[in-house]
């Protein structure tokens, strides 16, 4: 993998000085076009061995282009706000929006490599990390991010020579300490871990570009030219005409049975029983939310369901049990301008809670595989890949210890009609009736299919769906509360086990 | 101030149960109108003595209204990301956007009151804090925020009775610890501090509403009705027709002299001298940015100036001296949708740097008193109040130890024309020429007046303007670098003094 990078690559000073101004002009032009058209973001990852010119290249790119539209991030020790979210949160929050260039100096690849070199993780965990990175980068590519990954390389001999030269010069001697030599001793181990890592994370849409780092002129021109070509290619490409795909095929079913139809939507629970149960479960939830160990946990609850299935009422029964300071409601509507300039999941990542907090999503990231799929707001390719992306997202939450509860509130078509009619009569519910309601009813079958697919594809061991029979709203609310309590209890158990 | 609140206020259970559903419906309707029209945000501050029903009221408001559009924040210990910014940053980041309701459980008033009760600050600092709060709340009101401040009160006797009752009941006994009784002992001191605080921070646009907290029914109905009336009044008010004020009066001047004309725009510095100086100052800036004490400091640099005055070139000479990981450029353009839903300064607060970082603003919050003033994009009242708001903002930065440098790059009208013409010939500068340039030239005099006003009103001891003679770009760049170095040196000195 590094064979060709180990060779002596040189560009003379004269050649460099001739080429650099032209390259700079072309890069500035490309950056201008990117900014004007704003169709995609450019994300540049800078990685590789010590002393191979990573920092210098980052500075040079900022110097060559307009630094006002480049956002450079390094990722030192995470802040407490970062530590309370899954590890990828800090990268999500730094993603460049469309039209901008982001430079990540070190990113999601750093941790697994370092941990593997230090022997902190085994080959299994390392493979898992690679798999996750592949899926994450695939998602970025699918979302239109131009992802460019540069790996700066020095051969062992070049590395050694560099340290010796720095040591010789009194002006740079301070840069070489014991630490540098200790790193150097790890060189072979490092390369042994990196080589397969690079191989496995080099994909068609985002290959690693290995940059020989010994000669500053050579590496500057190489990176600059590669960046220019990649940006130019994408800028000049005609956007492919998206074919509308308004009737995506459903999974063929040999009978009329599915997970929704298998539900008994009418579940008995009288008003009196409900009142008693409500007190029990709200009390239990309240106690759980005040549990000392909850301070190192957080809860993400997702509410989806048919229109008028009683999501709002169920959410309210949950929040009634909580201190208003401990929860945050996210009502998912049309994305804002800043959200539209980012990958689909960005607007959900930004709302992940700190420890000791609940976030309640009224509608969620599942919009893509429900309304967007059925109404044709996105292409089939987009919603098809969403299942995997969502599973990855939820696995990250679960692994970080976030208690995740997902509810589908299901009512029958007749019951829905009854509720729509009743709503028209209650003044303060008038705003719940929208034009969309009628449309959704006409597509009942298509939505049913989408929901069944969603449950099949995203009900996982770490993030199972809870299907809630909601024709009787009393039953629905109690089932939601009970499920949430149990999930939280299991979460608290896990933190106990983790501490023990 | 608390006389009437000390009386026994009661609402019977029957009256409450009759009134509450109607109130709830009216509040939901008001919230719906707020959300639909999205003209202003509602910010509710909840303050007062322990045990007076603050938490209960917050929960009740969330229960009565649609909690999906209410964002409740408490402000416990600040996170490290918060501690690295001025204290107000955490409130700015939590402000509700237009159309939403935010509830702050404790806010900017908490710290000064607690510190004063504990004797940690003297009467002078307490007065300063009050002054700041007044100006901040005034700004919120001017920005259209409906600010409602509820102070929950219990008399000393009620407080005592409450604690005794809690102690008697085995189910609530745990809520009364030594801490509670110790707080109670501070009651008189607390009231002695709060009384004048409330008096002084009660203003026409945002008076404190003292809520007698002993009776749950009484306080719930009082707060609910007040909130409803306040929202309804604002919702139903006709938006006043804004009179365009396109030629705001300048300060009359008896002669033709002003701070800009007093500048000698052509300053000598040859290319050779420039190169030498550039190396010196860039080297110095680089060293300063790597100073160990810089890790507990941050820099905010603001660049304003005539079109084509060389802001971009000057910024670039600064960033060249820095590691790209240590700075962040903010190029101020039209506000995004999320920014437009917030008070004017919000979009600058959100970019304040963490410690060890530079943020460089290419154009800034001064837009309001420059282009917005001259072009009539905001009313005279808006830009007139901006001077004070900006001074407050910058004082907060300075007090937090942020090194703030503000540059106005000035060129003559002839020099500007020369540069515009030259730009047309250079391909990669083509994008710097916009339609606005011609317009701005025609209003040269108006801009000059606005700049002079800006300097007079916002060049303060803590945040002075540096006027940079920029006909000779070499001179300009060196002056910028030198000024920045000196400012940073003074900042580092201060951190040393603070530690000693």
XYZ file of N, CA and C in Angstrom, chain A residues 21-111:
273
model
N 1.051 29.205 -8.273
C 0.083 30.294 -8.460
C -1.101 29.888 -9.347
N -0.834 29.091 -10.373
C -1.915 28.650 -11.258
C -2.875 27.729 -10.509
N -2.281 26.847 -9.732
C -3.101 25.920 -8.955
C -3.974 26.682 -7.966
N -3.355 27.657 -7.345
C -4.092 28.446 -6.352
C -5.282 29.154 -7.001
N -5.044 29.726 -8.175
C -6.120 30.429 -8.869
C -7.252 29.465 -9.211
N -6.877 28.294 -9.696
C -7.902 27.310 -10.065
C -8.674 26.833 -8.841
N -7.972 26.670 -7.730
C -8.647 26.245 -6.501
C -9.617 27.317 -6.007
N -9.166 28.563 -6.078
C -10.041 29.661 -5.646
C -11.295 29.709 -6.515
N -11.100 29.507 -7.813
C -12.256 29.493 -8.712
C -13.210 28.351 -8.371
N -12.631 27.195 -8.119
C -13.484 26.050 -7.782
C -14.228 26.318 -6.481
N -13.511 26.914 -5.511
C -14.153 27.217 -4.235
C -15.275 28.229 -4.420
N -15.055 29.190 -5.312
C -16.084 30.181 -5.589
C -17.326 29.524 -6.185
N -17.092 28.644 -7.161
C -18.235 27.947 -7.780
C -18.985 27.102 -6.755
N -18.216 26.440 -5.903
C -18.830 25.623 -4.858
C -19.735 26.479 -3.980
N -19.212 27.636 -3.609
C -19.930 28.530 -2.721
C -21.177 29.104 -3.392
N -21.030 29.463 -4.649
C -22.154 30.064 -5.369
C -23.276 29.068 -5.610
N -22.883 27.871 -6.033
C -23.924 26.921 -6.415
C -24.443 26.155 -5.202
N -23.571 26.002 -4.194
C -24.012 25.414 -2.932
C -24.696 24.064 -3.042
N -24.252 23.250 -3.968
C -24.959 21.987 -4.158
C -24.482 20.873 -3.228
N -23.238 20.941 -2.802
C -22.693 19.871 -1.948
C -21.591 20.426 -1.053
N -21.325 19.763 0.071
C -20.193 20.154 0.905
C -18.953 19.341 0.536
N -17.797 19.893 0.826
C -16.539 19.164 0.647
C -15.965 18.894 2.035
N -15.671 17.643 2.308
C -15.095 17.304 3.604
C -13.754 16.628 3.375
N -12.707 17.261 3.885
C -11.340 16.774 3.693
C -10.831 16.186 4.999
N -10.483 14.907 4.974
C -9.885 14.302 6.163
C -8.372 14.296 6.006
N -7.687 14.687 7.056
C -6.232 14.708 7.048
C -5.748 13.702 8.079
N -5.022 12.706 7.612
C -4.551 11.666 8.526
C -3.139 11.261 8.139
N -2.565 10.338 8.916
C -1.253 9.812 8.557
C -0.263 9.860 9.696
N 0.999 9.676 9.344
C 2.023 9.570 10.383
C 2.494 10.943 10.836
N 3.129 10.993 11.988
C 3.685 12.227 12.522
C 4.758 12.780 11.590
N 4.780 14.099 11.459
C 5.887 14.723 10.744
C 5.791 14.640 9.236
N 4.655 14.156 8.719
C 4.549 14.005 7.273
C 3.884 15.216 6.619
N 3.758 16.302 7.379
C 3.269 17.534 6.770
C 1.771 17.723 6.825
N 1.115 17.065 7.771
C -0.337 17.226 7.854
C -0.719 18.677 8.182
N -0.161 19.161 9.284
C -0.479 20.527 9.708
C -0.119 21.549 8.647
N 1.055 21.370 8.037
C 1.497 22.311 7.009
C 0.514 22.329 5.843
N 0.027 21.151 5.478
C -0.893 21.098 4.338
C -2.221 21.768 4.669
N -2.688 21.524 5.876
C -3.939 22.182 6.288
C -3.768 23.697 6.225
N -2.656 24.179 6.752
C -2.418 25.618 6.713
C -2.325 26.125 5.284
N -1.663 25.339 4.439
C -1.500 25.755 3.042
C -2.844 25.837 2.319
N -3.693 24.875 2.561
C -5.010 24.898 1.904
C -5.786 26.140 2.341
N -5.662 26.472 3.611
C -6.317 27.684 4.100
C -5.707 28.927 3.481
N -4.428 28.855 3.170
C -3.760 30.007 2.600
C -4.094 30.140 1.121
N -4.123 29.014 0.429
C -4.385 29.048 -1.006
C -5.827 29.465 -1.316
N -6.733 28.932 -0.543
C -8.131 29.234 -0.837
C -8.619 30.360 0.068
N -9.905 30.646 -0.021
C -10.455 31.718 0.794
C -10.775 31.122 2.171
N -9.975 31.476 3.183
C -10.147 30.810 4.474
C -11.486 31.138 5.132
N -12.183 32.152 4.611
C -13.457 32.505 5.233
C -14.526 31.454 4.990
N -14.301 30.618 3.978
C -15.309 29.582 3.702
C -14.776 28.177 3.952
N -13.697 28.096 4.686
C -13.156 26.800 5.091
C -13.258 26.701 6.607
N -13.768 25.618 7.081
C -13.808 25.434 8.526
C -12.950 24.248 8.925
N -11.902 24.548 9.670
C -10.944 23.527 10.056
C -11.188 23.095 11.499
N -11.270 21.822 11.711
C -11.463 21.318 13.066
C -10.398 20.294 13.409
N -9.825 20.426 14.588
C -9.049 19.329 15.161
C -9.936 18.749 16.249
N -9.644 17.555 16.672
C -10.497 16.933 17.685
C -9.674 16.472 18.869
N -9.341 17.419 19.752
C -8.585 17.053 20.961
C -9.514 16.355 21.955
N -9.126 16.305 23.191
C -9.967 15.685 24.220
C -11.407 16.167 24.114
N -12.370 15.276 24.129
C -13.763 15.724 24.043
C -14.182 16.535 25.272
N -15.067 17.494 25.064
C -15.606 18.288 26.179
C -16.627 17.445 26.922
N -17.085 17.937 28.080
C -18.079 17.137 28.807
C -19.375 17.013 28.016
N -19.724 18.070 27.270
C -20.940 17.980 26.467
C -20.792 16.904 25.387
N -19.577 16.729 24.898
C -19.347 15.697 23.887
C -19.323 14.301 24.493
N -18.735 14.201 25.669
C -18.644 12.879 26.292
C -20.006 12.304 26.646
N -20.997 13.171 26.815
C -22.315 12.681 27.196
C -23.154 12.228 26.004
N -22.585 12.341 24.808
C -23.246 11.815 23.612
C -22.385 10.728 22.985
N -22.973 9.955 22.050
C -22.166 8.938 21.373
C -20.946 9.579 20.700
N -19.847 8.830 20.558
C -18.595 9.400 20.053
C -18.725 10.161 18.724
N -19.639 9.742 17.846
C -19.731 10.411 16.545
C -20.368 11.793 16.614
N -20.967 12.121 17.741
C -21.693 13.389 17.862
C -20.805 14.582 17.516
N -19.565 14.561 17.986
C -18.680 15.705 17.742
C -18.353 15.881 16.264
N -18.370 14.786 15.515
C -18.112 14.927 14.076
C -19.365 15.428 13.369
N -20.496 14.909 13.787
C -21.755 15.404 13.203
C -21.895 16.907 13.407
N -21.569 17.398 14.589
C -21.786 18.818 14.850
C -20.803 19.688 14.079
N -19.732 19.097 13.581
C -18.734 19.882 12.850
C -18.869 19.744 11.335
N -19.816 18.949 10.866
C -19.926 18.730 9.413
C -20.140 20.047 8.669
N -19.449 20.239 7.539
C -19.660 21.475 6.773
C -21.003 21.434 6.044
N -21.698 22.573 5.963
C -22.936 22.595 5.173
C -22.617 22.663 3.675
N -23.641 22.474 2.873
C -23.470 22.557 1.418
C -22.814 23.872 1.022
N -21.915 23.802 0.070
C -21.271 25.021 -0.409
C -19.999 25.369 0.342
N -19.731 24.650 1.426
C -18.557 24.964 2.228
C -17.544 23.815 2.200
N -16.333 24.154 2.640
C -15.279 23.152 2.777
C -14.987 22.949 4.254
N -14.998 21.725 4.691
C -14.589 21.422 6.052
C -13.301 20.617 6.013
N -12.382 20.930 6.899
C -11.161 20.128 7.013
C -11.133 19.521 8.413
N -11.096 18.209 8.469
C -11.001 17.523 9.762
C -9.580 17.010 9.928
N -8.926 17.545 10.921
C -7.553 17.150 11.206
C -7.657 16.013 12.220
N -7.589 14.796 11.693
C -7.929 13.651 12.541
C -9.438 13.569 12.615
N -9.986 12.364 12.607
C -11.442 12.234 12.697
C -11.782 10.864 13.251
N -12.850 10.275 12.716
C -13.363 9.022 13.271
C -12.401 7.844 13.113
N -11.395 7.977 12.276
C -10.451 6.869 12.110
C -9.393 6.855 13.227
N -9.169 8.020 13.854
C -8.056 8.137 14.801
C -8.179 7.159 15.969
N -9.323 7.197 16.632
C -9.515 6.414 17.845
C -9.291 4.910 17.630
